Amino acid sequence: MLTCAILDDYQGVGPTMADWSGLSDRITLRDLRTTFATQDALVDAIGDCEIVVMMRERTPFPAELFARLPKLRLLLTSGMRNLSIDLAAAKAHGVTVCGTSSHSEPPVELTWALILGLARHLVPEVQALRTGGPWQSSVGSDLAGRRLGVLGLGKTGARVARIGQAFGMEVSAWSRNLTAERAAAEGVTLAPSLEALLEASDVVSIHLVLGAGTRGLLDAAALRRMRPDAFLINTSRAAIVDEAALLAALTENRIAGAGLDVYETEPLPADSPWRTLPNVLATPHLGYVTQRNYRTYFPEIVEDISAFLDGAPTRVLG
């Protein structure tokens, strides 16, 4: 009997989001709900496992971790792309890596929840209502007629742009490889530069892939280009924004606020300023965490395990 661990299953739903009964005579399932603070603790928890299930990029799998898990034979990730896995190291250690399908709509929906929540001050207004505070204490920001700047016009960015248009916003977009033709196909204006987009936008929403060209893209100088009444939304990758520079911009009220779903350190430490800044609407990396996605991930993970055990792995990465 092989042992299979599910990592970082915060809600404890992995065993119930799919039918694992077909594997009951082949694997023992171990559902791990907490994040491990050190690699040593992680190795202690899964060192005896032949199969490990990852939830996106919550726990990185660098080369040195593969070297410490000699029993590991199959690593599964939700989604078909996971930059936190060293695929070359996996191959070198004889570990097969498989993924699953994923739906791109949930991060779009959360992006707009953050934009609307910031614009209409929903959290402080709801808290005041629940605790007997003032009846109306803020004046919301309009979206219609204002400019949405979208960084990255791929599948997710394009959907965000269309919703902005439905709200009556003017929409511009920028990325290094974005063409005027591609932007026009989405009814979007191509910003001449990153700086121009930041200077002109009332809401800036990030939908870029993290890489060498985008890491730290929004640094202190870039953030100074933003308007003092503008909002920054990041449901993509934390490292695209210089976290210290953003913290300074928000603390000094150089921008109106930020809607954040991604962070350099996750879960956030208890004393993290992202938990308490009054002009930040922060969510705990919920972008892809929906019923539809989870009911896609886990059944396909079961399929992947079964196929691997039958000698015909499917949805192999790398």
Short mmCIF file of C-alpha atoms in Angstrom, two decimals:
data_model
loop_
_atom_site.label_atom_id
_atom_site.label_comp_id
_atom_site.label_asym_id
_atom_site.label_seq_id
_atom_site.Cartn_x
_atom_site.Cartn_y
_atom_site.Cartn_z
CA MET A 1 0.00 0.00 0.00
CA LEU A 2 1.39 3.39 -1.04
CA THR A 3 0.99 6.56 1.00
CA CYS A 4 -0.39 9.72 -0.62
CA ALA A 5 -0.28 13.09 1.17
CA ILE A 6 -2.35 16.12 0.25
CA LEU A 7 -0.43 19.26 1.19
CA ASP A 8 -1.87 22.58 2.37
CA ASP A 9 -5.51 21.50 2.26
CA TYR A 10 -6.52 24.47 4.41
CA GLN A 11 -10.24 23.68 4.38
CA GLY A 12 -9.78 19.91 4.70
CA VAL A 13 -11.87 19.25 1.58
CA GLY A 14 -9.50 17.17 -0.54
CA PRO A 15 -10.88 13.79 0.56
CA THR A 16 -14.49 14.87 -0.09
CA MET A 17 -14.14 16.78 -3.38
CA ALA A 18 -13.58 13.55 -5.33
CA ASP A 19 -14.39 9.86 -5.16
CA TRP A 20 -11.21 8.21 -3.86
CA SER A 21 -12.86 4.83 -3.30
CA GLY A 22 -11.36 3.34 -6.46
CA LEU A 23 -7.91 3.82 -4.93
CA SER A 24 -8.76 2.55 -1.45
CA ASP A 25 -6.92 -0.74 -1.96
CA ARG A 26 -3.89 0.95 -3.54
CA ILE A 27 -3.13 4.03 -1.44
CA THR A 28 -3.48 5.36 2.09
CA LEU A 29 -4.58 9.00 2.03
CA ARG A 30 -3.06 11.55 4.40
CA ASP A 31 -4.71 15.01 4.40
CA LEU A 32 -2.43 17.75 5.75
CA ARG A 33 -4.19 21.03 6.51
CA THR A 34 -1.36 23.13 7.96
CA THR A 35 1.62 24.71 6.27
CA PHE A 36 5.06 23.59 7.44
CA ALA A 37 7.31 26.38 8.66
CA THR A 38 10.54 24.63 7.68
CA GLN A 39 11.66 22.14 5.08
CA ASP A 40 12.73 19.81 7.89
CA ALA A 41 9.18 19.75 9.23
CA LEU A 42 7.82 19.08 5.74
CA VAL A 43 10.25 16.20 5.18
CA ASP A 44 9.28 14.72 8.55
CA ALA A 45 5.61 14.83 7.50
CA ILE A 46 5.89 13.39 3.97
CA GLY A 47 9.24 11.57 3.92
CA ASP A 48 7.49 8.20 3.84
CA CYS A 49 5.13 9.14 0.97
CA GLU A 50 5.40 7.82 -2.55
CA ILE A 51 2.73 10.25 -3.81
CA VAL A 52 2.28 13.93 -2.90
CA VAL A 53 -0.52 16.26 -3.98
CA MET A 54 0.26 19.98 -4.12
CA MET A 55 -2.28 22.78 -4.03
CA ARG A 56 -0.91 25.17 -6.64
CA GLU A 57 2.23 26.90 -5.35
CA ARG A 58 1.53 26.86 -1.63
CA THR A 59 4.57 24.67 -0.89
CA PRO A 60 7.57 25.02 -3.24
CA PHE A 61 9.37 21.92 -4.50
CA PRO A 62 12.96 23.00 -5.23
CA ALA A 63 15.78 20.64 -6.15
CA GLU A 64 17.00 20.20 -2.58
CA LEU A 65 13.57 18.99 -1.45
CA PHE A 66 13.48 16.24 -4.09
CA ALA A 67 16.89 15.10 -2.84
CA ARG A 68 15.43 14.68 0.65
CA LEU A 69 12.41 12.62 -0.49
CA PRO A 70 13.90 9.41 -1.93
CA LYS A 71 10.59 7.52 -1.70
CA LEU A 72 8.66 10.08 -3.76
CA ARG A 73 7.56 8.79 -7.16
CA LEU A 74 4.56 10.91 -8.15
CA LEU A 75 3.99 14.63 -7.55
CA LEU A 76 0.64 16.12 -8.51
CA THR A 77 -0.31 19.79 -8.77
CA SER A 78 -3.61 21.49 -9.33
CA GLY A 79 -3.38 23.24 -12.70
CA MET A 80 -1.03 22.55 -15.57
CA ARG A 81 1.60 25.13 -14.64
CA ASN A 82 3.44 25.38 -11.35
CA LEU A 83 6.56 27.53 -11.26
CA SER A 84 7.41 26.39 -7.73
CA ILE A 85 8.31 22.88 -8.95
CA ASP A 86 11.84 22.24 -10.20
CA LEU A 87 10.84 19.95 -13.06
CA ALA A 88 14.44 19.17 -14.02
CA ALA A 89 15.15 18.02 -10.47
CA ALA A 90 11.97 15.95 -10.44
CA LYS A 91 13.08 14.16 -13.60
CA ALA A 92 16.59 13.65 -12.25
CA HIS A 93 15.15 11.98 -9.14
CA GLY A 94 12.75 9.79 -11.11
CA VAL A 95 9.64 11.67 -10.00
CA THR A 96 6.73 11.99 -12.42
CA VAL A 97 4.87 15.31 -12.19
CA CYS A 98 1.25 15.53 -13.32
CA GLY A 99 -1.29 18.34 -13.34
CA THR A 100 -4.99 18.97 -13.80
CA SER A 101 -7.32 21.24 -15.70
CA SER A 102 -8.17 24.61 -14.17
CA HIS A 103 -10.74 27.34 -14.74
CA SER A 104 -9.58 30.93 -15.25
CA GLU A 105 -12.86 32.65 -14.36
CA PRO A 106 -12.54 32.55 -10.53
CA PRO A 107 -9.55 34.95 -10.33
CA VAL A 108 -11.43 37.33 -12.63
CA GLU A 109 -14.41 37.30 -10.30
CA LEU A 110 -12.24 37.89 -7.22
CA THR A 111 -10.46 40.75 -8.98
CA TRP A 112 -13.77 42.53 -9.37
CA ALA A 113 -14.78 41.74 -5.80
CA LEU A 114 -11.63 43.56 -4.67
CA ILE A 115 -12.16 46.50 -7.03
CA LEU A 116 -15.78 46.96 -5.95
CA GLY A 117 -14.96 46.43 -2.30
CA LEU A 118 -12.31 49.14 -2.38
CA ALA A 119 -14.31 51.58 -4.48
CA ARG A 120 -17.37 51.42 -2.20
CA HIS A 121 -15.51 50.96 1.12
CA LEU A 122 -17.51 47.79 1.76
CA VAL A 123 -15.45 46.38 4.63
CA PRO A 124 -15.51 49.45 6.91
CA GLU A 125 -19.14 50.18 6.06
CA VAL A 126 -20.22 46.60 6.82
CA GLN A 127 -18.20 46.55 10.03
CA ALA A 128 -19.80 49.82 11.14
CA LEU A 129 -23.26 48.47 10.34
CA ARG A 130 -22.64 45.28 12.34
CA THR A 131 -21.15 47.01 15.37
CA GLY A 132 -23.51 49.96 15.78
CA GLY A 133 -21.13 52.42 14.15
CA PRO A 134 -22.04 55.40 11.98
CA TRP A 135 -24.72 55.05 9.34
CA GLN A 136 -22.61 55.91 6.27
CA SER A 137 -19.11 57.16 6.97
CA SER A 138 -17.59 57.24 3.48
CA VAL A 139 -18.28 58.43 -0.05
CA GLY A 140 -17.64 55.75 -2.66
CA SER A 141 -15.67 56.07 -5.87
CA ASP A 142 -17.44 55.73 -9.22
CA LEU A 143 -16.21 53.28 -11.81
CA ALA A 144 -18.25 54.42 -14.83
CA GLY A 145 -16.29 56.96 -16.83
CA ARG A 146 -13.00 56.20 -15.09
CA ARG A 147 -10.00 54.37 -16.54
CA LEU A 148 -9.03 50.78 -15.85
CA GLY A 149 -5.44 49.90 -16.65
CA VAL A 150 -4.83 46.19 -17.19
CA LEU A 151 -1.29 44.84 -17.00
CA GLY A 152 -1.38 41.75 -19.17
CA LEU A 153 -4.14 41.04 -21.68
CA GLY A 154 -4.09 37.27 -21.67
CA LYS A 155 -7.09 35.09 -20.87
CA THR A 156 -7.59 36.54 -17.38
CA GLY A 157 -6.69 40.13 -18.21
CA ALA A 158 -9.01 40.17 -21.23
CA ARG A 159 -11.94 38.99 -19.11
CA VAL A 160 -11.20 41.65 -16.49
CA ALA A 161 -11.12 44.24 -19.27
CA ARG A 162 -14.51 43.19 -20.64
CA ILE A 163 -16.12 43.54 -17.23
CA GLY A 164 -14.58 47.00 -16.90
CA GLN A 165 -16.16 47.91 -20.20
CA ALA A 166 -19.51 46.62 -18.95
CA PHE A 167 -19.22 49.03 -16.01
CA GLY A 168 -18.68 51.87 -18.46
CA MET A 169 -14.97 52.23 -17.81
CA GLU A 170 -12.38 53.23 -20.37
CA VAL A 171 -9.86 50.41 -20.55
CA SER A 172 -6.21 50.48 -21.54
CA ALA A 173 -3.69 47.67 -21.36
CA TRP A 174 0.05 47.15 -21.47
CA SER A 175 2.58 44.36 -21.46
CA ARG A 176 5.94 44.09 -23.19
CA ASN A 177 4.62 41.91 -26.01
CA LEU A 178 1.12 43.35 -26.35
CA THR A 179 0.33 44.69 -29.83
CA ALA A 180 -2.14 47.38 -30.85
CA GLU A 181 -3.96 44.78 -32.94
CA ARG A 182 -4.41 42.42 -30.00
CA ALA A 183 -5.60 45.27 -27.78
CA ALA A 184 -8.03 46.51 -30.45
CA ALA A 185 -9.47 43.00 -30.79
CA GLU A 186 -10.57 43.30 -27.14
CA GLY A 187 -11.82 46.87 -27.59
CA VAL A 188 -8.95 48.10 -25.45
CA THR A 189 -6.48 50.94 -25.97
CA LEU A 190 -2.80 49.97 -26.00
CA ALA A 191 -0.94 52.16 -23.52
CA PRO A 192 2.32 53.45 -25.03
CA SER A 193 4.29 52.40 -21.95
CA LEU A 194 3.94 51.03 -18.44
CA GLU A 195 4.54 54.51 -17.09
CA ALA A 196 1.79 55.98 -19.25
CA LEU A 197 -0.68 53.35 -18.09
CA LEU A 198 0.11 53.96 -14.43
CA GLU A 199 -0.20 57.72 -14.81
CA ALA A 200 -3.55 57.56 -16.60
CA SER A 201 -5.37 54.82 -14.68
CA ASP A 202 -7.79 55.10 -11.79
CA VAL A 203 -7.60 51.34 -11.21
CA VAL A 204 -4.54 49.24 -12.13
CA SER A 205 -5.05 45.47 -12.18
CA ILE A 206 -2.16 43.02 -12.61
CA HIS A 207 -2.57 39.91 -14.77
CA LEU A 208 0.98 39.03 -15.80
CA VAL A 209 2.95 35.80 -15.59
CA LEU A 210 5.84 36.01 -13.13
CA GLY A 211 9.21 35.77 -14.83
CA ALA A 212 12.55 37.51 -15.13
CA GLY A 213 10.93 40.37 -17.04
CA THR A 214 8.08 40.95 -14.61
CA ARG A 215 9.63 40.29 -11.19
CA GLY A 216 9.70 43.62 -9.37
CA LEU A 217 8.12 45.35 -12.37
CA LEU A 218 6.15 47.70 -10.14
CA ASP A 219 8.98 49.13 -8.09
CA ALA A 220 9.09 52.36 -6.08
CA ALA A 221 9.59 54.50 -9.18
CA ALA A 222 6.68 52.87 -10.98
CA LEU A 223 4.34 53.22 -8.00
CA ARG A 224 5.15 56.95 -7.84
CA ARG A 225 3.58 57.23 -11.29
CA MET A 226 0.17 56.24 -9.94
CA ARG A 227 -2.47 58.79 -9.08
CA PRO A 228 -3.10 59.54 -5.39
CA ASP A 229 -6.75 58.46 -5.82
CA ALA A 230 -5.91 55.26 -7.71
CA PHE A 231 -6.26 51.64 -6.61
CA LEU A 232 -3.80 48.81 -7.31
CA ILE A 233 -5.18 45.25 -7.58
CA ASN A 234 -2.97 42.16 -7.52
CA THR A 235 -4.50 38.71 -7.87
CA SER A 236 -1.59 37.47 -10.00
CA ARG A 237 1.79 37.04 -8.29
CA ALA A 238 3.12 38.99 -5.32
CA ALA A 239 6.68 39.29 -6.65
CA ILE A 240 5.54 41.39 -9.62
CA VAL A 241 5.23 44.26 -7.12
CA ASP A 242 8.04 45.44 -4.85
CA GLU A 243 6.33 44.68 -1.55
CA ALA A 244 8.34 47.19 0.50
CA ALA A 245 7.68 49.94 -2.04
CA LEU A 246 3.95 49.19 -2.05
CA LEU A 247 3.84 49.18 1.73
CA ALA A 248 5.50 52.62 1.76
CA ALA A 249 3.12 53.99 -0.88
CA LEU A 250 0.10 52.84 1.11
CA THR A 251 1.43 53.91 4.50
CA GLU A 252 2.19 57.37 3.13
CA ASN A 253 -1.19 57.50 1.32
CA ARG A 254 0.47 58.10 -2.03
CA ILE A 255 -2.16 55.85 -3.59
CA ALA A 256 -5.74 55.43 -2.39
CA GLY A 257 -5.60 51.71 -1.71
CA ALA A 258 -4.74 48.20 -2.79
CA GLY A 259 -6.70 45.00 -3.23
CA LEU A 260 -4.36 42.07 -2.62
CA ASP A 261 -4.79 38.31 -2.84
CA VAL A 262 -1.12 37.28 -3.16
CA TYR A 263 1.87 37.84 -0.85
CA GLU A 264 5.58 37.10 -0.73
CA THR A 265 5.04 35.01 2.42
CA GLU A 266 1.95 32.83 2.68
CA PRO A 267 0.14 32.29 4.95
CA LEU A 268 0.67 35.83 6.20
CA PRO A 269 2.40 36.14 9.58
CA ALA A 270 0.09 37.24 12.39
CA ASP A 271 1.86 40.60 12.63
CA SER A 272 1.90 41.32 8.89
CA PRO A 273 0.93 44.91 8.04
CA TRP A 274 -1.18 43.58 5.17
CA ARG A 275 -3.62 42.34 7.83
CA THR A 276 -4.18 45.79 9.35
CA LEU A 277 -3.54 48.61 6.87
CA PRO A 278 -6.82 50.56 6.60
CA ASN A 279 -6.44 51.23 2.87
CA VAL A 280 -5.81 47.58 1.97
CA LEU A 281 -8.52 45.06 1.15
CA ALA A 282 -6.70 41.76 1.62
CA THR A 283 -7.90 38.21 0.95
CA PRO A 284 -5.96 35.00 1.77
CA HIS A 285 -5.08 33.89 -1.79
CA LEU A 286 -8.64 32.95 -2.72
CA GLY A 287 -8.32 33.59 -6.46
CA TYR A 288 -8.68 30.00 -7.61
CA VAL A 289 -10.42 28.64 -4.48
CA THR A 290 -13.94 27.86 -5.73
CA GLN A 291 -16.22 24.85 -5.82
CA ARG A 292 -15.87 24.50 -9.59
CA ASN A 293 -12.09 24.54 -9.54
CA TYR A 294 -11.81 22.16 -6.59
CA ARG A 295 -14.31 19.78 -8.18
CA THR A 296 -12.05 19.78 -11.21
CA TYR A 297 -8.72 19.48 -9.41
CA PHE A 298 -9.39 16.56 -7.11
CA PRO A 299 -11.25 14.20 -9.49
CA GLU A 300 -8.48 14.71 -12.05
CA ILE A 301 -5.86 14.13 -9.35
CA VAL A 302 -7.55 10.80 -8.63
CA GLU A 303 -7.46 10.04 -12.37
CA ASP A 304 -3.77 10.99 -12.52
CA ILE A 305 -2.89 8.70 -9.61
CA SER A 306 -4.84 5.81 -11.09
CA ALA A 307 -3.21 6.27 -14.51
CA PHE A 308 0.26 6.42 -12.95
CA LEU A 309 -0.32 3.26 -10.94
CA ASP A 310 -1.53 1.55 -14.12
CA GLY A 311 1.73 2.51 -15.85
CA ALA A 312 0.25 5.12 -18.19
CA PRO A 313 0.64 8.55 -16.55
CA THR A 314 -1.52 11.35 -17.95
CA ARG A 315 -1.31 15.17 -17.92
CA VAL A 316 2.44 14.96 -17.38
CA LEU A 317 4.31 18.23 -16.86
CA GLY A 318 7.77 18.82 -18.28
#
